[in-house]
Coordinates of C-alpha atoms in Angstrom, one line a residue:
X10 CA -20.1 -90.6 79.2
X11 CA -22.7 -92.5 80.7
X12 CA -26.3 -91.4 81.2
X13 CA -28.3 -91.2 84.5
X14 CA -29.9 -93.7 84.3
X15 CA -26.9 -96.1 83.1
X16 CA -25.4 -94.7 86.3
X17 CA -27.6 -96.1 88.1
X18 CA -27.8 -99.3 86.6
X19 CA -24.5 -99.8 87.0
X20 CA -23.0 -98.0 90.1
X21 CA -24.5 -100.9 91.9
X22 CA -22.1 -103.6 94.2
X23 CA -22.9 -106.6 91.7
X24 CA -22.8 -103.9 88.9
X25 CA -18.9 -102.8 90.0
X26 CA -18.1 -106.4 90.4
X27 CA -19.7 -107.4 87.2
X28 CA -17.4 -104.7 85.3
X29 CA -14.2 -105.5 87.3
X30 CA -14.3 -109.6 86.4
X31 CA -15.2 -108.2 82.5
X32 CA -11.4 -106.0 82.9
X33 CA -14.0 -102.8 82.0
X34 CA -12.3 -100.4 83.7
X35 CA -13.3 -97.0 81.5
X36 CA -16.7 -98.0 81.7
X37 CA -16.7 -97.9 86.0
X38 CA -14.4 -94.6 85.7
X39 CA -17.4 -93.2 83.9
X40 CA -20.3 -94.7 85.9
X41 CA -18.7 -92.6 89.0
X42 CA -18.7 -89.4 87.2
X43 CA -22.8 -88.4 87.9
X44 CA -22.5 -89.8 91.2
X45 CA -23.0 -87.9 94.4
X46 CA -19.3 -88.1 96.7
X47 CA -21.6 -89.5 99.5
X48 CA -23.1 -91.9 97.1
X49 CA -19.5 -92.8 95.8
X50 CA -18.2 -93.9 99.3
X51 CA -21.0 -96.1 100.0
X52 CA -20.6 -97.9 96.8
X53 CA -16.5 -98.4 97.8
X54 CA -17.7 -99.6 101.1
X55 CA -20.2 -102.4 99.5
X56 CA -17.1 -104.1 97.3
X57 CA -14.7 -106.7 98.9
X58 CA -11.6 -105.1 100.4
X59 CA -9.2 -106.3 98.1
X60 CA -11.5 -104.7 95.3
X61 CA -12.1 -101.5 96.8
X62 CA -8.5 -99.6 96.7
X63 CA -8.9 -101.2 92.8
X64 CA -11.9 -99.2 91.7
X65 CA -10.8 -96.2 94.4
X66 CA -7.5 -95.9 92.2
X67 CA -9.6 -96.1 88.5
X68 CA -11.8 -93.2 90.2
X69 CA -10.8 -89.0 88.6
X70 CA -9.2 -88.0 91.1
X71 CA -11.2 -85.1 92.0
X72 CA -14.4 -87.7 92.5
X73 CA -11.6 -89.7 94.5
X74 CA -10.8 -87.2 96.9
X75 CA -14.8 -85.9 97.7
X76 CA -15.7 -89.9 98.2
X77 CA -12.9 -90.7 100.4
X78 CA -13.8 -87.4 102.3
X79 CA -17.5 -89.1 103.3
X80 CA -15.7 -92.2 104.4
X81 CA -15.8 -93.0 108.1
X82 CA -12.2 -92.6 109.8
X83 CA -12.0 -96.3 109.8
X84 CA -12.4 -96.8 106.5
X85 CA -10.3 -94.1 105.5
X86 CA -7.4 -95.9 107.1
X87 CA -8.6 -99.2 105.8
X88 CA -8.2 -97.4 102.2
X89 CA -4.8 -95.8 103.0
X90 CA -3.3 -99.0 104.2
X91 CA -3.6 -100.7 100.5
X92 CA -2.4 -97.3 98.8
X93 CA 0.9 -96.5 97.8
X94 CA 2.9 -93.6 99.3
X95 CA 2.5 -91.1 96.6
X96 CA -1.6 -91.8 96.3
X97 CA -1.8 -91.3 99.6
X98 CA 0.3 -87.6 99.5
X99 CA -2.1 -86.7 96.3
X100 CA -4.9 -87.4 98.9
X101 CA -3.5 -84.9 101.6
X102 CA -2.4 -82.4 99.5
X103 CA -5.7 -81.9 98.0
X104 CA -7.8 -82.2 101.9
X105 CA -8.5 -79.3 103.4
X106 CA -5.9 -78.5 106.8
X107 CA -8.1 -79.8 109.2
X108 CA -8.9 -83.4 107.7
X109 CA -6.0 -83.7 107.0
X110 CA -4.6 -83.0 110.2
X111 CA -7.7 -85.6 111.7
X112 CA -5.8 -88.1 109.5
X113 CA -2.4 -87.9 110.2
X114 CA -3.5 -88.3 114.0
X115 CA -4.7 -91.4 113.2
X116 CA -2.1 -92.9 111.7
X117 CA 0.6 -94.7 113.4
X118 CA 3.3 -91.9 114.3
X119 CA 6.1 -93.1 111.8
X120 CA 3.6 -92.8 109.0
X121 CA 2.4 -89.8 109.9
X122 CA 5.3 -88.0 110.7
X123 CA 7.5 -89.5 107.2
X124 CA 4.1 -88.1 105.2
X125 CA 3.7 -85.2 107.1
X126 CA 7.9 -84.1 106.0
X127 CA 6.6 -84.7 102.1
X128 CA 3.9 -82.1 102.3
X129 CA 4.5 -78.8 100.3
X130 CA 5.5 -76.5 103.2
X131 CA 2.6 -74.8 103.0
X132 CA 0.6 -77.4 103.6
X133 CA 3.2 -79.0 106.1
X134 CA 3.5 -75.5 108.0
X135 CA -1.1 -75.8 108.4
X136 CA -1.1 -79.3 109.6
X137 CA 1.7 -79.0 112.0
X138 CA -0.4 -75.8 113.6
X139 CA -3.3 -78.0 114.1
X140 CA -1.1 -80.5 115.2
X141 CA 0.3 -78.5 117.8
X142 CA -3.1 -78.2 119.5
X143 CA -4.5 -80.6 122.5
X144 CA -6.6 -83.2 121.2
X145 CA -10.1 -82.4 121.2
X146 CA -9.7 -79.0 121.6
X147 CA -11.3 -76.5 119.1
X148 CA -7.4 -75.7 117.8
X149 CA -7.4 -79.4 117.0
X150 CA -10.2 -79.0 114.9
X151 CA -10.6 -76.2 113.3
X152 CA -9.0 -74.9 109.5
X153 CA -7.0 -72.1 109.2
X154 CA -8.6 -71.2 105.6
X155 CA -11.2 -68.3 106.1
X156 CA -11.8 -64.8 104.5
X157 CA -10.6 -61.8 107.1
X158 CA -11.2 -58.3 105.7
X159 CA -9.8 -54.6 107.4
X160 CA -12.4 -52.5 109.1
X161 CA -11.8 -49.6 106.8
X162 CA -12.0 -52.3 103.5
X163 CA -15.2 -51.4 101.1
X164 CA -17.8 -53.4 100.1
X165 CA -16.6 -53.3 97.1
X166 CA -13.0 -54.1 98.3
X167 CA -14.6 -57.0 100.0
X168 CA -16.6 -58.4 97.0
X169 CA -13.5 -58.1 95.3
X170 CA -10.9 -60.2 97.9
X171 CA -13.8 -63.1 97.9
X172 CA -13.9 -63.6 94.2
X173 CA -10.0 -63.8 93.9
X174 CA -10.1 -65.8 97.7
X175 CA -13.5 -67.6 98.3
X176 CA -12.2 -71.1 96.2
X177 CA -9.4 -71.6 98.6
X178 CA -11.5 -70.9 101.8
X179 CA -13.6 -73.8 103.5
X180 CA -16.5 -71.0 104.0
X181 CA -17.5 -67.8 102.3
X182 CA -20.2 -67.0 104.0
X183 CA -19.2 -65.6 107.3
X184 CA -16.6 -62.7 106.5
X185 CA -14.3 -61.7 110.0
X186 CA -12.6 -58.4 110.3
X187 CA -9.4 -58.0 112.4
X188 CA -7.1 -55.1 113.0
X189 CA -3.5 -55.2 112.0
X190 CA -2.0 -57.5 114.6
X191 CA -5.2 -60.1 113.3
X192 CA -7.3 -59.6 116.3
X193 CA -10.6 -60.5 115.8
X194 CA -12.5 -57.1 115.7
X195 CA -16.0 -58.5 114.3
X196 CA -18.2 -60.1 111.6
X197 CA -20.4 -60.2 109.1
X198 CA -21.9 -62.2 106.8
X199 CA -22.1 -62.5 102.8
X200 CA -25.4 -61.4 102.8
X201 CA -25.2 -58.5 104.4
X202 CA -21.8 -57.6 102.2
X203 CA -23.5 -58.3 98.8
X204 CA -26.8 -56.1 100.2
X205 CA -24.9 -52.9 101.4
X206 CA -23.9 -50.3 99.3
X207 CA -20.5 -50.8 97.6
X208 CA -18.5 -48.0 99.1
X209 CA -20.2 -48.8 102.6
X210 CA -17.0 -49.7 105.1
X211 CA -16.6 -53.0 106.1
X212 CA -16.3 -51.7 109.8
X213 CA -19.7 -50.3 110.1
X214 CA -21.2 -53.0 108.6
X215 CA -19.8 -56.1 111.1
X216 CA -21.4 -57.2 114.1
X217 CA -18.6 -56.7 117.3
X218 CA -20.3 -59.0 119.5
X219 CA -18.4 -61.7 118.5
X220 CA -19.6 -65.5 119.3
X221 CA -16.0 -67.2 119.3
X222 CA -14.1 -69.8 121.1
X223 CA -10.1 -70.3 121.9
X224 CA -7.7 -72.8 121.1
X225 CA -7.5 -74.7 124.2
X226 CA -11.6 -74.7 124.2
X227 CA -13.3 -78.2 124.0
X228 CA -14.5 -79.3 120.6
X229 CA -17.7 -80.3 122.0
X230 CA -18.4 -76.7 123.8
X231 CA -17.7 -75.3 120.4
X232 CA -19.6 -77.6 118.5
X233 CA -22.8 -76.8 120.9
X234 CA -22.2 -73.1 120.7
X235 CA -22.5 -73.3 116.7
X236 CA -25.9 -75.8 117.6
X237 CA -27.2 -73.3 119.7
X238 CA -26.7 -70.2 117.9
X239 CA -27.5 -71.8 114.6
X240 CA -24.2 -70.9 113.1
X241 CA -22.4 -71.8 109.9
X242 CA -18.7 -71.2 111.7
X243 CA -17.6 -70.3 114.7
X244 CA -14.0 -68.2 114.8
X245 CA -10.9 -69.4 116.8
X246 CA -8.6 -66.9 118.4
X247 CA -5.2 -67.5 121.0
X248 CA -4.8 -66.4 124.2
X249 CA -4.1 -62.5 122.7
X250 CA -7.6 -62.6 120.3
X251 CA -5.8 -63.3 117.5
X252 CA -7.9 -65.0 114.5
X253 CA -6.2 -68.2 114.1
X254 CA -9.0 -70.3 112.5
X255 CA -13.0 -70.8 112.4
X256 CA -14.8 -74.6 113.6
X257 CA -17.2 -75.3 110.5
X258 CA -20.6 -76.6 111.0
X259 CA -19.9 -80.0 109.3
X260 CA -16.8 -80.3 111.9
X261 CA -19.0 -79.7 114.6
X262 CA -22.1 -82.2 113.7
X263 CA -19.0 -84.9 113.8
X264 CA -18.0 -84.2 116.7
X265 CA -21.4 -84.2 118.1
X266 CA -22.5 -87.6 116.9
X267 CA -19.0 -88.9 118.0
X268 CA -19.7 -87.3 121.6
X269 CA -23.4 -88.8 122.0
X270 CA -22.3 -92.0 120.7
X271 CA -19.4 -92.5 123.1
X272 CA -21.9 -91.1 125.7
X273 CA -24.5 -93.9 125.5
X274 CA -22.0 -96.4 124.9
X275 CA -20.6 -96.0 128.5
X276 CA -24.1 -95.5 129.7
X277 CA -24.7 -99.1 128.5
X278 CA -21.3 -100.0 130.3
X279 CA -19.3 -100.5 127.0
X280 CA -16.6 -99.1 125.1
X281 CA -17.2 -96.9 122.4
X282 CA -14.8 -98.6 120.0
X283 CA -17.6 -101.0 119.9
X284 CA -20.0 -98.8 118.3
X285 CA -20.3 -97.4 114.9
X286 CA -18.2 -98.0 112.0
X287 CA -15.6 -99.7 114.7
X288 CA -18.4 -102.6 115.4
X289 CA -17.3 -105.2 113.0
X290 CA -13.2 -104.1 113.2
X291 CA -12.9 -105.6 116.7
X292 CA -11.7 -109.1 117.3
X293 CA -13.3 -111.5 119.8
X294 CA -11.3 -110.7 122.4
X295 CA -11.3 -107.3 121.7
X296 CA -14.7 -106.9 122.6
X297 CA -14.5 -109.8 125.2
X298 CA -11.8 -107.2 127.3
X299 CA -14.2 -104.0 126.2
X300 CA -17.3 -105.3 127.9
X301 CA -15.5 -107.7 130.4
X302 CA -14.6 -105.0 133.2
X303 CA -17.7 -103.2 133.6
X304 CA -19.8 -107.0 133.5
X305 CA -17.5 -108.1 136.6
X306 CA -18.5 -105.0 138.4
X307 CA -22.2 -105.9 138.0
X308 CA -21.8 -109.4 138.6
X309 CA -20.3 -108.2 142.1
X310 CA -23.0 -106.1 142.6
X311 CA -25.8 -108.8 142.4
X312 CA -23.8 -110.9 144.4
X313 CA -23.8 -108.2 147.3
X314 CA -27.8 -108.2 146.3
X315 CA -28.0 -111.8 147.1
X316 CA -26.0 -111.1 150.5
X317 CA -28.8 -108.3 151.5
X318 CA -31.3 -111.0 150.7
X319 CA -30.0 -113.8 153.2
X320 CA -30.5 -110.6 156.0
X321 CA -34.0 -111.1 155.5
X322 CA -34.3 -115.2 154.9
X323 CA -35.9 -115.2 158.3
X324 CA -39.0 -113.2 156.8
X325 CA -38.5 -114.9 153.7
X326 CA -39.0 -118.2 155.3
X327 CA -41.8 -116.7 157.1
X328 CA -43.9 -114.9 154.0
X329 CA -42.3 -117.7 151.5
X330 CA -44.9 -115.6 148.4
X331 CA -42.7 -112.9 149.1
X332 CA -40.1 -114.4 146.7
X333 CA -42.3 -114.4 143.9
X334 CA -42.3 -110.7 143.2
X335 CA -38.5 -110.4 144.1
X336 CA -37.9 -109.8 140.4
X337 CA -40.4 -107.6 139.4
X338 CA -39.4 -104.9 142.3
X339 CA -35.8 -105.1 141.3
X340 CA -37.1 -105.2 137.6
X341 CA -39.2 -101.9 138.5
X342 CA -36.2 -100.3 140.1
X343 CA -33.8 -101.0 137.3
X344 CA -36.0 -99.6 134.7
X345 CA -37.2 -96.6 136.6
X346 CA -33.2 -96.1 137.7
X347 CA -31.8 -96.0 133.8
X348 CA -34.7 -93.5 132.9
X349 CA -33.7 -91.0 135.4
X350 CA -29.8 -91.3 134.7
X351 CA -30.7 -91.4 130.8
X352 CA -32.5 -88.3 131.3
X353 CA -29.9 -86.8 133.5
X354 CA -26.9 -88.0 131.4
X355 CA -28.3 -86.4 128.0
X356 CA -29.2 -83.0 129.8
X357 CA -25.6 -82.9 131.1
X358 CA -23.9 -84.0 128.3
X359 CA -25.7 -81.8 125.4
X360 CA -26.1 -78.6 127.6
X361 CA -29.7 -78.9 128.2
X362 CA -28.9 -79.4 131.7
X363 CA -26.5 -77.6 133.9
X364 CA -25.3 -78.4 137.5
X365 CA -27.0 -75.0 138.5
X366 CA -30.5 -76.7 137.4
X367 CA -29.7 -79.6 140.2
X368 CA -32.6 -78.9 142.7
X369 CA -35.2 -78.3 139.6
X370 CA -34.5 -81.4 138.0
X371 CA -34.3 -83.1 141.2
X372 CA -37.6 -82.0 142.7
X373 CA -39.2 -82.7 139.1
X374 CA -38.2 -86.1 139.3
X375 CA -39.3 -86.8 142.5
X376 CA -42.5 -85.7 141.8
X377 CA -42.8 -87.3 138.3
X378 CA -41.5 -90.7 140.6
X379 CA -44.0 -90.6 143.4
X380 CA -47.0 -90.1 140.7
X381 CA -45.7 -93.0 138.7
X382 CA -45.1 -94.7 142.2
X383 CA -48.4 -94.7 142.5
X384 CA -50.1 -96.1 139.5
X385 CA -47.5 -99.1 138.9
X386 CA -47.9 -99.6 143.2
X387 CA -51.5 -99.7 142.4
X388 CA -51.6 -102.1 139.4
X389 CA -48.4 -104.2 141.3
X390 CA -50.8 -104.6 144.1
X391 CA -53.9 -105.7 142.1
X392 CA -52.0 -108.0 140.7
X393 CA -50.4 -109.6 144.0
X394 CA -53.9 -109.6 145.2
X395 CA -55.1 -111.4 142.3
X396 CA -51.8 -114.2 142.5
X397 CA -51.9 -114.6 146.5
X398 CA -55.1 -113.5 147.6
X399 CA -53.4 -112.0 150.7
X400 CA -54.2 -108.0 151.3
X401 CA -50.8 -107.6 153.0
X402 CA -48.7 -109.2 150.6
X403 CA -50.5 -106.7 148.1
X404 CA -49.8 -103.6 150.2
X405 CA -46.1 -104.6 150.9
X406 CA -45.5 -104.7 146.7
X407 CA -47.3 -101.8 146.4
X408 CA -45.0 -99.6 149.2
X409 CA -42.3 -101.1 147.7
X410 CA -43.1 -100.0 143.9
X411 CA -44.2 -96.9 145.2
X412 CA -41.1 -96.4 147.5
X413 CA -38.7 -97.3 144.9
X414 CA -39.5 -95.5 142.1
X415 CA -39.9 -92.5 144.2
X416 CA -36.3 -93.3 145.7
X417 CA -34.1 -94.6 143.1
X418 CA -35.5 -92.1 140.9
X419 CA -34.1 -89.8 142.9
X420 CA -31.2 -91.0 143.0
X421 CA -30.6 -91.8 139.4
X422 CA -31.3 -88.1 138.9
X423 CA -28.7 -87.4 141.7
X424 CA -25.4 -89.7 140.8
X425 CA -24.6 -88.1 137.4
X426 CA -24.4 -84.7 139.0
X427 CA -22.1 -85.7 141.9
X428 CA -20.2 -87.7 139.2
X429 CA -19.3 -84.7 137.1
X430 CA -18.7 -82.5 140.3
X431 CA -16.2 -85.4 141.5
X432 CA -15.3 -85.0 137.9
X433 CA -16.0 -88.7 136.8
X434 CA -17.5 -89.2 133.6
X435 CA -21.3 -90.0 134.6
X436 CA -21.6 -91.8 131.1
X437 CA -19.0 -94.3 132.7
X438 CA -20.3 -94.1 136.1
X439 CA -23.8 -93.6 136.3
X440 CA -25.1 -96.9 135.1
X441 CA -23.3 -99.5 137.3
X442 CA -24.0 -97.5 140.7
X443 CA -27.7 -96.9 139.6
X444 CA -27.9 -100.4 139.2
X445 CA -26.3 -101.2 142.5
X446 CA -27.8 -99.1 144.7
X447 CA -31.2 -99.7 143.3
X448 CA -31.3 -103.2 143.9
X449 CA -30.0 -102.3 147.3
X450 CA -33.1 -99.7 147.8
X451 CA -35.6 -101.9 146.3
X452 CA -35.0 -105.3 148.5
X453 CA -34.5 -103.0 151.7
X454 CA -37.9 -101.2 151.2
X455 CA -39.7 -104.2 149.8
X456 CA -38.7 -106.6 153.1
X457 CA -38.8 -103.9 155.4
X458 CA -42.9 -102.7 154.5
X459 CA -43.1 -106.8 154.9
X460 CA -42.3 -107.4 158.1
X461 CA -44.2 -104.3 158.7
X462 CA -47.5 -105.3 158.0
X463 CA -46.4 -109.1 158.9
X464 CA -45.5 -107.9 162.5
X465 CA -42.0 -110.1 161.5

């Protein structure tokens, strides 16, 4: 047994390396053994491939099984590919029912389904419930091992079931009572159990306003239901309020930072394979056809910026200083646009925001938009001024910072709302169109408030 601080020493990358060449393979078995499971996966991820399933295999398997838990999906596949059959089954016989349903998904469906038929029926019978659920639903998610008590069980009853129960169950402290026919009836949690007195009923001790979520719910309305009520669990019933499982808090905070992550990937007009622990998986032209599509839209779009431009060449030709601050205004309304649909997209997509907020957000941004308007017009101006010399040239920037802030601002605020009533993803959407439009609005205002003061 190695101490702590020869653990550290040598659970390093050069350290693992450094024992593999020297054929010390006891010595790397026992460097693992005071090592945090989170701790343990990063060090797998830091060796070479061809080393990793090498060291992952000299692991007890116990330590084995928590480390490959913190690995990324990804990576968990990567590991699986270079294990044999039977180390692989060890592995999913020993996850709990919903990673190792997550898994299976992600395997290719021969694998999956030839691994699946070698489970202990038990097992089998759990995964192929979870299974059986939509992806991305809260069935798909959630794990079928909780405690449920009777309403007329004891405290004492209670205490008792969760000592002989609690080490197979993936949470203890949040306690469900159902009837007969496993309706969900109520809750409580271990706190309150261990607290009461121990011939207390179970029954009048649970709360029966029940926070749950069905099957067929979205994993990402369940996960922000356990965010906003600051759960531990959430329970799962079908459509007749049966208890079928509970969503954990761990499962949720995945699926959250999965959600977001996907969200500001389309916001930035990519694909959310591209992000995360997928970044470095992709081959050239898998990003090349990930970003491509989205790129050729905005390429149209400038071009159809350029057309609007040639509309005015006449006052261009006329005003040739106008030109100069051409890039700054579009600049201005880019930057103002992706703020407002940033803001807009995040509200929507965590909850913060609902469509019934539309006309408060709305008239907040437009009032937030004509006082920024009017400080970057002001200092836009000054600076014109200071460039040309020419008072009109410095008013027509101005209108046009003022005007298109105030206007594309708007209208960033306004497209992801119509998006998700149209029910378009305004992740996907929101940033192309912004983009698009506010060029448009920005050139029309800008040449426009020229000619104005010009008299073109």
């Amino acid at each position: 047994m190695c101490s702590g601080r020869e653990v550290d020493a040598v659970v390093t990358a050069a350290g693992l390396r450094e024992l593999l060449e020297a054929g010390r393979y006891q010595d790397i078995k026992a460097a693992f053994e005071n090592v945090p499971a989170a701790d343990a996966a990063r060090m797998l991820l830091e060796l070479p491939e061809r080393q990793r399933a090498l060291v992952f295999r000299l692991l007890d398997k116990d330590i084995a099984l928590l480390a490959f838990e913190q690995l990324e999906p990804a990576d968990q596949q990567e590991l699986l590919e270079a294990l044999q059959d039977h180390e692989v089954l060890h592995l999913l016989e020993g996850m709990s029912a919903d990673d190792r349903a997550r898994l299976l998904d992600e395997m290719p469906a021969k694998v999956a389904t030839r691994l699946l038929a070698r489970l202990t029926p038990e097992n089998r019978e759990a995964t192929a419930l979870l299974l059986g659920y939509a992806p991305e639903t809260a069935g798909r998610i959630m794990t079928p091992d909780y405690i449920s008590l009777r309403a007329s069980t004891t405290a004492r009853e209670a205490l008792e079931k969760i000592r002989r129960a609690g080490v197979d169950s993936e949470t203890i402290y949040y306690l469900y009572v159902t009837d007969e026919a496993r309706r969900l009836q109520g809750v409580l949690s271990l706190r309150q159990l261990v607290l009461a007195d121990p011939d207390a009923v179970v029954g009048d001790l649970a709360e029966r306003n029940v926070i749950h979520v069905h099957t067929d719910t979205d994993q990402e309305q369940a996960a922000r239901l356990i965010e906003m009520h600051d759960l531990l669990a959430i329970p799962v019933v079908d459509s007749e309020n049966r208890l079928v499982g509970i969503v954990t808090v761990d499962d949720a905070v995945d699926v959250l930072d999965r959600e977001t992550t996907e969200d500001f990937a389309r916001l930035a007009a990519m694909s959310p394979a591209e992000t995360g622990d997928q970044y470095f998986r992709l081959s050239f032209l898998g990003r090349l056809v990930r970003r491509l599509p989205w790129l050729v839209v905005l390429l149209v779009a400038q071009v159809l910026s350029g057309g609007l431009i040639s509309l005015y060449e006449q006052t261009l030709a006329d005003v040739i200083a106008l030109a100069v601050f051409i890039p700054m205004i579009m600049a201005t309304s880019g930057n103002t646009g992706a703020q407002s649909v940033t803001l807009a997209v995040r509200g929507l997509a965590t909850g913060e925001v609902e469509p019934r907020h539309f006309w408060r957000v709305f008239a907040q941004e437009i009032a937030t938009g004509f006082g920024l308007g009017l400080v970057l017009g002001a200092v836009a101006s000054l600076v014109a001024l200071l460039i040309t010399g020419d008072p009109r040239l410095g008013m027509a920037v101005a209108a046009a910072i003022w005007g298109n802030v105030i206007v594309v601002g708007g209208i960033g605020t306004l497209l992801p709302f119509i998006l998700r009533a149209a029910r378009v993803d305004p992740a996907v959407a929101s940033a192309p169109l912004i983009t698009t439009l506010g060029d448009a609005v920005s050139l029309l205002i800008y040449f426009n408030a020229a000619r104005i003061l010009y008299g073109l």
